[in-house]
mmCIF file of C-alpha atoms in Angstrom:
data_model
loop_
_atom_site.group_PDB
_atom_site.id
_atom_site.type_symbol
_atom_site.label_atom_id
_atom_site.label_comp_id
_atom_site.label_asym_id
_atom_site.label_seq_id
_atom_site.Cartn_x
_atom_site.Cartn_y
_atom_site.Cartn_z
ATOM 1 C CA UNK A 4 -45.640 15.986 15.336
ATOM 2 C CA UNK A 5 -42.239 16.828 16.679
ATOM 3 C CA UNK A 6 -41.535 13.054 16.537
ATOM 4 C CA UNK A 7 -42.210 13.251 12.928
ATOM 5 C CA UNK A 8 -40.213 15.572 12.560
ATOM 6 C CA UNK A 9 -37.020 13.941 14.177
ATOM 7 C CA UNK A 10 -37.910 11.072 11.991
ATOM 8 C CA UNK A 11 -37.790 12.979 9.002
ATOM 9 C CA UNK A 12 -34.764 14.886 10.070
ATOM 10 C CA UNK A 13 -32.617 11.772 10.848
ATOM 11 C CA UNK A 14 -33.706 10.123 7.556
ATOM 12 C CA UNK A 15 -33.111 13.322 5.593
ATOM 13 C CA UNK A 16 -29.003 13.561 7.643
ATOM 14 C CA UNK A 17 -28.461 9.680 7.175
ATOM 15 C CA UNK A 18 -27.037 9.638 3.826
ATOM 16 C CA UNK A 19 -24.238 12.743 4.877
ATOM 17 C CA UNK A 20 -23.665 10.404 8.081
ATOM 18 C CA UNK A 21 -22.625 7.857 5.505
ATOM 19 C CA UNK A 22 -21.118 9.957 3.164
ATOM 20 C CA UNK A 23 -19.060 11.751 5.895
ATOM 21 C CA UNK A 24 -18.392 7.223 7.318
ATOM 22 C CA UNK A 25 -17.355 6.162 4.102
ATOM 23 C CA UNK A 26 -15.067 9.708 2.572
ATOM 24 C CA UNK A 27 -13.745 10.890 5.395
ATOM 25 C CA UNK A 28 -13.646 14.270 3.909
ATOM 26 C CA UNK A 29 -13.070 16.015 7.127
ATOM 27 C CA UNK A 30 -9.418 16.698 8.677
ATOM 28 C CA UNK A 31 -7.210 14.700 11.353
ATOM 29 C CA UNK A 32 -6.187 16.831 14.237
ATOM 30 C CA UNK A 33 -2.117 15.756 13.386
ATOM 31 C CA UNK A 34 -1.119 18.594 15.058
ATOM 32 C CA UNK A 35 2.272 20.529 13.780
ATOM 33 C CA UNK A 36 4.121 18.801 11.558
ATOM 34 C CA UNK A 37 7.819 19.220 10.777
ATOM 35 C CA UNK A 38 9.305 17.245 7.330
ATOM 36 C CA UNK A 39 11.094 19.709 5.556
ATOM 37 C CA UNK A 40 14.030 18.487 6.507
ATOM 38 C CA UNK A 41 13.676 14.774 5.764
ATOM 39 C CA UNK A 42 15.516 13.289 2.370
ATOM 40 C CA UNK A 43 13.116 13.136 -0.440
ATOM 41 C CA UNK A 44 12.358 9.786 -2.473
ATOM 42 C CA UNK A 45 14.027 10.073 -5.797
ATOM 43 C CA UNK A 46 12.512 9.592 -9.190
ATOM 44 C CA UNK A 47 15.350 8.408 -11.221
ATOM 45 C CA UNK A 48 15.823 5.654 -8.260
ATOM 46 C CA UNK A 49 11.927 4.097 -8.754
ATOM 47 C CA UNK A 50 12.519 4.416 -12.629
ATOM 48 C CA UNK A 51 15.370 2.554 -12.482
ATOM 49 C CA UNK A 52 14.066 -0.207 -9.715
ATOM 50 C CA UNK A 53 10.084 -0.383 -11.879
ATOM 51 C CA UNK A 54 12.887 -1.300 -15.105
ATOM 52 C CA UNK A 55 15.036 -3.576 -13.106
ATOM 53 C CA UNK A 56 11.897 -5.829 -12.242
ATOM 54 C CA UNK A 57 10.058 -5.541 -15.087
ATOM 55 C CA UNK A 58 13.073 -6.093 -17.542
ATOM 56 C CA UNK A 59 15.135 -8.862 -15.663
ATOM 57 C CA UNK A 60 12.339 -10.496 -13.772
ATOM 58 C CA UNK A 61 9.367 -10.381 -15.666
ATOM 59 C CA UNK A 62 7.295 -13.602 -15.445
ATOM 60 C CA UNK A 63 7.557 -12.928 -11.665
ATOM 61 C CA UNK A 64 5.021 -15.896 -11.402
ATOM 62 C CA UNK A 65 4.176 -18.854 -9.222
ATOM 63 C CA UNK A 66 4.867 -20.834 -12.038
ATOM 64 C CA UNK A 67 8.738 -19.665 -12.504
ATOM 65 C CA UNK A 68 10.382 -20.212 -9.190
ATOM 66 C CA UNK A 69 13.888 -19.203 -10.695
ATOM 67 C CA UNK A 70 12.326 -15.769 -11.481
ATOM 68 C CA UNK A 71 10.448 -15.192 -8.647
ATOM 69 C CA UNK A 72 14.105 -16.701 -6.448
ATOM 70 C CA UNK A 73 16.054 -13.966 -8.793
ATOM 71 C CA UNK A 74 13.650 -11.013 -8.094
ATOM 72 C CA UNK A 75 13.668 -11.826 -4.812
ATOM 73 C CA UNK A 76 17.592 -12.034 -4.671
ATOM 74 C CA UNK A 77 17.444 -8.514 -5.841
ATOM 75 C CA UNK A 78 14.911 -6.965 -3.594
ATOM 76 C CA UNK A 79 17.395 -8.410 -0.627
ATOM 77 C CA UNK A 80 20.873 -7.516 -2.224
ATOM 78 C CA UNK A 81 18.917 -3.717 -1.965
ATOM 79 C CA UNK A 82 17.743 -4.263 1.581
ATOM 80 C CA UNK A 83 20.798 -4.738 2.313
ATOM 81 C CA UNK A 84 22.968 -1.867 1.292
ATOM 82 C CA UNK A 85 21.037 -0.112 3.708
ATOM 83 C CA UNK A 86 20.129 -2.425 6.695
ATOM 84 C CA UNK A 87 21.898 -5.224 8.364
ATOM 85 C CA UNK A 88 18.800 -6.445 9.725
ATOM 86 C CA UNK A 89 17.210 -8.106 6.300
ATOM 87 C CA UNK A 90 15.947 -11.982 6.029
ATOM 88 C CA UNK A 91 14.279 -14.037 4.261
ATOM 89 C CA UNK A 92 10.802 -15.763 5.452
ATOM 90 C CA UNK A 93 10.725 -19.303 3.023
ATOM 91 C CA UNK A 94 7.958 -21.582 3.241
ATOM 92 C CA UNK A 95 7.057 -24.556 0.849
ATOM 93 C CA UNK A 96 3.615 -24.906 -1.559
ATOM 94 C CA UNK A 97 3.406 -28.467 -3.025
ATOM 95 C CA UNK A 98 7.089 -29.075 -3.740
ATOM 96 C CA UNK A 99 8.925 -25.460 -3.780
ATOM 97 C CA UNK A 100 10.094 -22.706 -1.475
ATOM 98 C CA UNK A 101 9.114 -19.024 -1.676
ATOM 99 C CA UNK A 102 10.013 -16.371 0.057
ATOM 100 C CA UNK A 103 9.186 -13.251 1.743
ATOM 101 C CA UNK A 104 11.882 -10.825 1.625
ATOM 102 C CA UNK A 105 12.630 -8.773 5.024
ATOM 103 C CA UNK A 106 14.195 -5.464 6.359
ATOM 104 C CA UNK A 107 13.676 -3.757 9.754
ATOM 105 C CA UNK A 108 14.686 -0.371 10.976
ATOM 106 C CA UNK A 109 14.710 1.641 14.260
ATOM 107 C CA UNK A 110 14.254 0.308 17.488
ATOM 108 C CA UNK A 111 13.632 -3.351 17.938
ATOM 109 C CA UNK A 112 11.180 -3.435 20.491
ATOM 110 C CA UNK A 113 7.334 -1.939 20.552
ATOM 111 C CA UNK A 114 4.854 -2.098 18.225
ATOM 112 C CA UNK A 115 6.255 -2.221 14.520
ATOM 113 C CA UNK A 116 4.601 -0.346 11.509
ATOM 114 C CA UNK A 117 5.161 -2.881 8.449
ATOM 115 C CA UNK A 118 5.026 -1.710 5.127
ATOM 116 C CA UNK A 119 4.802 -3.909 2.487
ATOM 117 C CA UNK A 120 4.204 -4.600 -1.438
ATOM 118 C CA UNK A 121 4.187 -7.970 -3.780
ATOM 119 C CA UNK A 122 7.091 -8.705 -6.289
ATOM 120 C CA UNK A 123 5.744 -11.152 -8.051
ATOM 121 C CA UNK A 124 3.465 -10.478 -11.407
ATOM 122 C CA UNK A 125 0.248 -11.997 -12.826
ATOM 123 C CA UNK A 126 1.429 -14.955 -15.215
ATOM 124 C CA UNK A 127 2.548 -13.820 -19.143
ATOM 125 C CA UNK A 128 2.387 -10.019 -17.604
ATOM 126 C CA UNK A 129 6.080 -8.442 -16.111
ATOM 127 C CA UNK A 130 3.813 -5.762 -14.719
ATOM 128 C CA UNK A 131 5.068 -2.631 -13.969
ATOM 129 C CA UNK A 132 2.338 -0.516 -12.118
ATOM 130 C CA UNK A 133 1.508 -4.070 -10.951
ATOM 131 C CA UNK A 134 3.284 -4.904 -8.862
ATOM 132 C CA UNK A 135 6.984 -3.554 -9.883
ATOM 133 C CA UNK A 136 5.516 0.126 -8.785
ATOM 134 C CA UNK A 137 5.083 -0.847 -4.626
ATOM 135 C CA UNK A 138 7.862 -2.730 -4.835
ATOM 136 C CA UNK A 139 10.254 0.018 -6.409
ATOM 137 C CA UNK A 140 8.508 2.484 -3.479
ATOM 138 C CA UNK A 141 9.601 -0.300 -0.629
ATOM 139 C CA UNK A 142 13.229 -0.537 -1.711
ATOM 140 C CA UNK A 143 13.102 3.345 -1.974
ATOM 141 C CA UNK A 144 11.843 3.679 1.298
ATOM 142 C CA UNK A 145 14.390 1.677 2.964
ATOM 143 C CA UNK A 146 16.898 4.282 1.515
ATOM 144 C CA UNK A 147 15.158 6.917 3.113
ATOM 145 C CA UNK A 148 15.264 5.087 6.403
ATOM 146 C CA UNK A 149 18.625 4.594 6.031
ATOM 147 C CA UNK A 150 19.142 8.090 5.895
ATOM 148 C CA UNK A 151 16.548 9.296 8.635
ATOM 149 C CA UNK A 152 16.671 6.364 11.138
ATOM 150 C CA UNK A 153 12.766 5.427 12.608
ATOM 151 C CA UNK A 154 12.191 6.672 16.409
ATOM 152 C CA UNK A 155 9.557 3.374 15.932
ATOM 153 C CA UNK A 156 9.985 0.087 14.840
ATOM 154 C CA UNK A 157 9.724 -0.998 11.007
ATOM 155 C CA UNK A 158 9.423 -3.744 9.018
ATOM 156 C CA UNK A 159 9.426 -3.568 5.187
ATOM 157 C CA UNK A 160 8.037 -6.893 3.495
ATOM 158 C CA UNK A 161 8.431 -8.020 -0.156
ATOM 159 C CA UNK A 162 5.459 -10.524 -0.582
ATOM 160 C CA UNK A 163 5.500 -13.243 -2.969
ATOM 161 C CA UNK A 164 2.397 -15.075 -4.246
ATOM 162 C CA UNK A 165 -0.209 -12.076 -4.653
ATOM 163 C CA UNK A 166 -1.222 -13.092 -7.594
ATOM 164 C CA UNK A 167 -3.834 -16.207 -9.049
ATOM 165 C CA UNK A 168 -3.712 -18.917 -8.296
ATOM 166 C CA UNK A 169 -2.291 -17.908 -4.918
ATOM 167 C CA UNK A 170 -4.481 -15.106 -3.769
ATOM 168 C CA UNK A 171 -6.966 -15.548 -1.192
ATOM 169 C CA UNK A 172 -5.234 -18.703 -0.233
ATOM 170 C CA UNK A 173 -3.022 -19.588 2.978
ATOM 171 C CA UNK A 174 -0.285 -19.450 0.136
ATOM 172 C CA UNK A 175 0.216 -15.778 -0.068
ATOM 173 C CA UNK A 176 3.408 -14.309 1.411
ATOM 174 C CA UNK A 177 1.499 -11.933 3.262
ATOM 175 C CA UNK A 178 -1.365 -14.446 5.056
ATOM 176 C CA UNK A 179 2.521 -16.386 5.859
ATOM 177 C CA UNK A 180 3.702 -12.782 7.341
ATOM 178 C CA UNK A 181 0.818 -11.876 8.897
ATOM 179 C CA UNK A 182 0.315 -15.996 10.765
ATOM 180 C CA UNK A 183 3.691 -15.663 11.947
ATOM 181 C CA UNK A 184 3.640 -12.454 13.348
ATOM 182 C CA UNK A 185 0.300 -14.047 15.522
ATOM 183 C CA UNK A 186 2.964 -16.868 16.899
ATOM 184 C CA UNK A 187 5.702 -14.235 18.042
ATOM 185 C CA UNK A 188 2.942 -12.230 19.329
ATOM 186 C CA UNK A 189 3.308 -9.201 17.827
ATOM 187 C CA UNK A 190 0.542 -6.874 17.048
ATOM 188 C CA UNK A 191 1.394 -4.469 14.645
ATOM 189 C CA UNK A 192 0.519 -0.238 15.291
ATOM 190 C CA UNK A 193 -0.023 -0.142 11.307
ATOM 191 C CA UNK A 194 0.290 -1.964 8.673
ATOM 192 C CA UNK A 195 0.329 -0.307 5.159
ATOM 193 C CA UNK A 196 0.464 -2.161 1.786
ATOM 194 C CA UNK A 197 1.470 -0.638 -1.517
ATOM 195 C CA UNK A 198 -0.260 -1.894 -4.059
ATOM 196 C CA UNK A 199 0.185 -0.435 -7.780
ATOM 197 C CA UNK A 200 1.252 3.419 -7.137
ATOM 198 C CA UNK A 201 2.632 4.696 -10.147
ATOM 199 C CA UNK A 202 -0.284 4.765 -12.753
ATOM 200 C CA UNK A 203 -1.855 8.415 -13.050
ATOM 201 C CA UNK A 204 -4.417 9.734 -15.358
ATOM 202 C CA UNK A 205 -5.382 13.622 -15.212
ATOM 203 C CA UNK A 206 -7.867 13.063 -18.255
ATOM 204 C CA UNK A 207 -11.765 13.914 -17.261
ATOM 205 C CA UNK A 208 -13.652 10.894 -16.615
ATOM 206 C CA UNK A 209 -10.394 8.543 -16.676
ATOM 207 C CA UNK A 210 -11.253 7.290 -13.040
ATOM 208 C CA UNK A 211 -14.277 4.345 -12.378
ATOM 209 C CA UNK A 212 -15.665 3.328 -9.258
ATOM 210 C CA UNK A 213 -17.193 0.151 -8.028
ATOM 211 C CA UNK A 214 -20.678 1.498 -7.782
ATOM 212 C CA UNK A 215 -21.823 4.581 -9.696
ATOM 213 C CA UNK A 216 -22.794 6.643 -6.510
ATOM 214 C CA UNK A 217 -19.102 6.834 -5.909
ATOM 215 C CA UNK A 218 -18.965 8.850 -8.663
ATOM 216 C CA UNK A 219 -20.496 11.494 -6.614
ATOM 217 C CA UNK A 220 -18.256 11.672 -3.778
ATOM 218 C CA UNK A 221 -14.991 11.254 -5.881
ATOM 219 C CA UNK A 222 -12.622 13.051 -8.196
ATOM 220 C CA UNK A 223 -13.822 11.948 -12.174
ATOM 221 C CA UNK A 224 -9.871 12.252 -13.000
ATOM 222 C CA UNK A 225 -7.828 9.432 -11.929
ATOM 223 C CA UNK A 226 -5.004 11.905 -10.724
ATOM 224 C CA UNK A 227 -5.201 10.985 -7.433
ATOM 225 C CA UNK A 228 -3.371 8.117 -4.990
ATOM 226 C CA UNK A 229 -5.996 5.911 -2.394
ATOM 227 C CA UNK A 230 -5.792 5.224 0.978
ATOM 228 C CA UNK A 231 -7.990 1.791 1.562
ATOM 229 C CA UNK A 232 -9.188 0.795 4.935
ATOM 230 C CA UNK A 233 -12.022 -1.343 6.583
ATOM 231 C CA UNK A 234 -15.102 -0.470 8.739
ATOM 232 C CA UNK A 235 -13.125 -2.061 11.666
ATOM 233 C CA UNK A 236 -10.391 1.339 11.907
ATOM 234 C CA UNK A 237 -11.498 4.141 10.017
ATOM 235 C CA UNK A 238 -9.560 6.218 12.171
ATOM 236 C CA UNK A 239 -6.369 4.880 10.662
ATOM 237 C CA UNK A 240 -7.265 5.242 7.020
ATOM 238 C CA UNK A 241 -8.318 8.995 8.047
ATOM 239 C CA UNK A 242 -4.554 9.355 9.568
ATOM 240 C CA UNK A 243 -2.740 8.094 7.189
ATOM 241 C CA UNK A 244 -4.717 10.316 4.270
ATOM 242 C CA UNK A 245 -4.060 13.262 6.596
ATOM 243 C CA UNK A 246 -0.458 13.157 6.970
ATOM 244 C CA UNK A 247 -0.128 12.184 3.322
ATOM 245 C CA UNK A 248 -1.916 15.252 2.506
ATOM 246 C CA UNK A 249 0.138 17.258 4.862
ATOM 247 C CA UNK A 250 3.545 15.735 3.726
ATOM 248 C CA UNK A 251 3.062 17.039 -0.048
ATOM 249 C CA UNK A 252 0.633 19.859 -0.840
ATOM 250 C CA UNK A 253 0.655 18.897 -4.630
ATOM 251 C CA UNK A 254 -0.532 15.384 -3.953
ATOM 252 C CA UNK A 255 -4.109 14.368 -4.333
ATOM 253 C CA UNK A 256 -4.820 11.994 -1.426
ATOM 254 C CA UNK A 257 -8.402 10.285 -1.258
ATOM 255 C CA UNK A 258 -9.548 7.343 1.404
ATOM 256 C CA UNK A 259 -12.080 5.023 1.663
ATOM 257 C CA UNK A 260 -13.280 2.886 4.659
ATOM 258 C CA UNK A 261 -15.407 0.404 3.706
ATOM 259 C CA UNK A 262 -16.449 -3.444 4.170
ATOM 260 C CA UNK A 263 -15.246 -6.144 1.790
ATOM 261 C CA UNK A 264 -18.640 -6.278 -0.247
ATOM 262 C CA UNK A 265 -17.216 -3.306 -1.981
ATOM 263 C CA UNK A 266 -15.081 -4.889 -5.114
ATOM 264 C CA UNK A 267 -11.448 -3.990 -4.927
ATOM 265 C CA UNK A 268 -11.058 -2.898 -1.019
ATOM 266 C CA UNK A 269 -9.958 -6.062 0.075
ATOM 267 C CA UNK A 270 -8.012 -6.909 -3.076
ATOM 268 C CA UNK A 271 -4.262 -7.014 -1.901
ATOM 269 C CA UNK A 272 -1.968 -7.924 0.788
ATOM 270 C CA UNK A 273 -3.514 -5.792 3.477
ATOM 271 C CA UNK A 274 -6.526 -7.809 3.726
ATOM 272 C CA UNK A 275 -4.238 -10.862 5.283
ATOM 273 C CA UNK A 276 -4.110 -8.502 8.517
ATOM 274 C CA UNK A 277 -8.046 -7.821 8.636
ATOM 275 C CA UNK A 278 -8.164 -11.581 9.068
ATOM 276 C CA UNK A 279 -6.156 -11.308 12.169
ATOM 277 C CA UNK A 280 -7.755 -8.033 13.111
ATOM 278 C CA UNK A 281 -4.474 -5.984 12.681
ATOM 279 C CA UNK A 282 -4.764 -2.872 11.425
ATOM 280 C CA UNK A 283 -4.364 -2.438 8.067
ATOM 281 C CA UNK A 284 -4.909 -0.053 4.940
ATOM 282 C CA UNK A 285 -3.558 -0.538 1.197
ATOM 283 C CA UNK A 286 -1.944 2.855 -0.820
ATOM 284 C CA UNK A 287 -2.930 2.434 -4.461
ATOM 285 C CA UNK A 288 -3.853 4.341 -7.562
ATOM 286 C CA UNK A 289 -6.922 2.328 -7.625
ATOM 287 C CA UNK A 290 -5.642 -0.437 -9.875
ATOM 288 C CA UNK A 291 -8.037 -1.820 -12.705
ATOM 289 C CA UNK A 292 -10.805 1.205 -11.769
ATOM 290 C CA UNK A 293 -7.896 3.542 -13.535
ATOM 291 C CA UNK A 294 -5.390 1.507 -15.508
ATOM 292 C CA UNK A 295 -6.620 0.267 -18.512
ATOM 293 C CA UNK A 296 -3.645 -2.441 -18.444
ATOM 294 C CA UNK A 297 -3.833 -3.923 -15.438
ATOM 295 C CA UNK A 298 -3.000 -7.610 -16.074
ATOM 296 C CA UNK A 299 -1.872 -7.128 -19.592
ATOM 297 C CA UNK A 300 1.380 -7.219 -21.411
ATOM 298 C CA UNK A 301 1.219 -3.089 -21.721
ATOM 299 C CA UNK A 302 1.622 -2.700 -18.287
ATOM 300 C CA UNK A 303 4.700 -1.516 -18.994
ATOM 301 C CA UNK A 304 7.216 1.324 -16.895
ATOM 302 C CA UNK A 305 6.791 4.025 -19.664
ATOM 303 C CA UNK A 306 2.842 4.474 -18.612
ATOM 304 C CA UNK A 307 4.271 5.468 -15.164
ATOM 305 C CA UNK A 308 4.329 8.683 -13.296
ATOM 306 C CA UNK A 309 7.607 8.335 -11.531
ATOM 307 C CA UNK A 310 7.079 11.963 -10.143
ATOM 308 C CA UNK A 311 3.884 11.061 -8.797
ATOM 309 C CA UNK A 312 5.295 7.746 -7.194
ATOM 310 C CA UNK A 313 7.798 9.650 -5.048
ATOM 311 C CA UNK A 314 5.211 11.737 -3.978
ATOM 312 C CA UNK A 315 3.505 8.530 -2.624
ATOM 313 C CA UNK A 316 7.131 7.134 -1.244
ATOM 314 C CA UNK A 317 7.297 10.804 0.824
ATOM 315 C CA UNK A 318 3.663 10.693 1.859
ATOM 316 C CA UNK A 319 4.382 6.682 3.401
ATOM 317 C CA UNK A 320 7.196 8.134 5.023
ATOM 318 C CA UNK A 321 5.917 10.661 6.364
ATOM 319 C CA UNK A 322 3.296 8.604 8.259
ATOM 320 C CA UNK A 323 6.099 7.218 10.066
ATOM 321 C CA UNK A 324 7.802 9.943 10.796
ATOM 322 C CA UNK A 325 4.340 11.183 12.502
ATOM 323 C CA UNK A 326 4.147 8.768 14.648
ATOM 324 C CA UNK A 327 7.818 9.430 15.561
ATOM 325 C CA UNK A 328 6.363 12.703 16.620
ATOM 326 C CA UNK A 329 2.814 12.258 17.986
ATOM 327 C CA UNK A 330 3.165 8.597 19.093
ATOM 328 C CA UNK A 331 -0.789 7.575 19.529
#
């Protein structure tokens, strides 16, 4: 009888074990932190950055190298107002060069915590939220770095070749990043992608899921940004949602761990790390499950919440600046 009974019991507990698995609804001991007095990402700067891409470099595709060698003139001109250390990582697909686009701050040895986002665009889109948005949110936070020097190590990345018919592919800027940083041998503390942060929807029912039961766990109202992780460190998605949260009151952080079977968590740059076993998770507004113009021509930087986005910049930052204070 009593065995019964534990059967029933752990039968009747096993879907809150993987609610609790997959939502990570409970808090991070993060301990005290302290980031009032850190500089605060600017609007009017990620406006102006989201227009700059989307206006001058729009068909930010594989298939226009000029574009694509333009944006990514840009992104480094920006780097480096800020920080001597930028670079570019080129490597050839059939007959052309692209290029990765690099900054580092803080110390230059340990562990580094990489941030990165793709500039370039699906093909006949100039796509704001996607990918103009993470990309606007890098170059801001190398401002902010600029201004409050990391205690840690970091790398910001501009990826090329996100997009078809590059993605999934050894192509990709980020599989490039992520293969070289396996033949320096460096293993990354964190790496966090940004991947479409600026689209925001507080209508009811404006936010879909990949499978309905979601639906249950999750906010109906896409008003909120995503932290993305795997099965394989759920303990860093929880982090980083925690200190997000902690960062900015006002902003709606949810997470997710979960394994690639689930449509959309390995869609982005992060997923190059998984392959290597880095850690990795991706910030994003949840792309196509929210914005109605994902990888149309109305993806456009007048849909974008550019309040919202530099709530997202200050919650990023802020996970570095926690590990500057509770190194782990």
């Amino acid at each position: 009888m009593k065995k019964g009974i534990v059967i029933v019991a752990a039968l009747l507990t096993m879907p809150l074990a993987v609610t609790a698995w997959i939502q990570q609804p409970f808090n991070h001991e993060i301990g005290e932190l302290k980031f009032a007095g850190l500089s605060k990402a600017d609007p009017a700067s990620l406006k102006k950055d989201v227009e700059k891409l989307y206006g001058e470099f729009g068909n930010r595709h594989f298939d226009d190298v000029t574009t694509l060698d333009l944006a990514a003139n840009y992104i480094q001109n920006e780097f480096s107002k800020v920080s001597s250390r930028t670079r570019l990582q080129s490597y050839q697909v059939d007959s052309e060069m692209f290029s990765n686009v690099i900054a580092r701050f803080g110390p230059t040895n340990g562990n580094p915590i990489i941030i990165g986002a793709h500039y370039d665009a699906e093909a006949e889109t100039a796509g704001a939220d996607d990918n103009a948005s993470g990309v606007a949110g890098l170059l801001e936070l190398a401002r902010l770095f600029a201004k409050n020097p990391p205690s840690v190590p970091v790398e910001l990345v501009a990826y090329t070749l996100e997009e078809p018919p590059n993605f999934r592919t050894e192509s990709m800027g980020s599989r490039q990043h992520a293969a070289q940083l396996v033949n320096d041998g460096i293993t990354p503390r964190l790496v966090i992608v940004l991947e479409m942060i600026g689209y925001f929807n507080d209508a009811p029912n404006s936010q879909e899921y990949p499978i309905g039961a979601l639906k249950w766990l999750y906010p109906n109202t896409g008003d909120f940004i995503a932290v993305v992780g795997n099965l394989a460190n759920p303990g860093d998605t929880k982090l980083v949602k925690m200190v997000m949260k902690s960062a900015n009151p006002n902003l709606a952080v949810e997470s997710i761990s979960a394994p690639s079977a689930l449509t959309g968590i390995d869609f982005s740059d992060h997923a190059s790390y998984w392959l290597h076993d880095m850690p990795a998770v991706m910030i994003t507004d949840t792309s196509f499950y929210r914005n109605a113009n994902y990888h149309k021509a109305t993806d456009t930087p007048d849909t974008l919440n550019y309040q919202r986005m530099a709530q997202v910049v200050e919650g990023v930052f802020a996970v570095v600046n926690y590990f500057r204070q509770e190194p782990i």
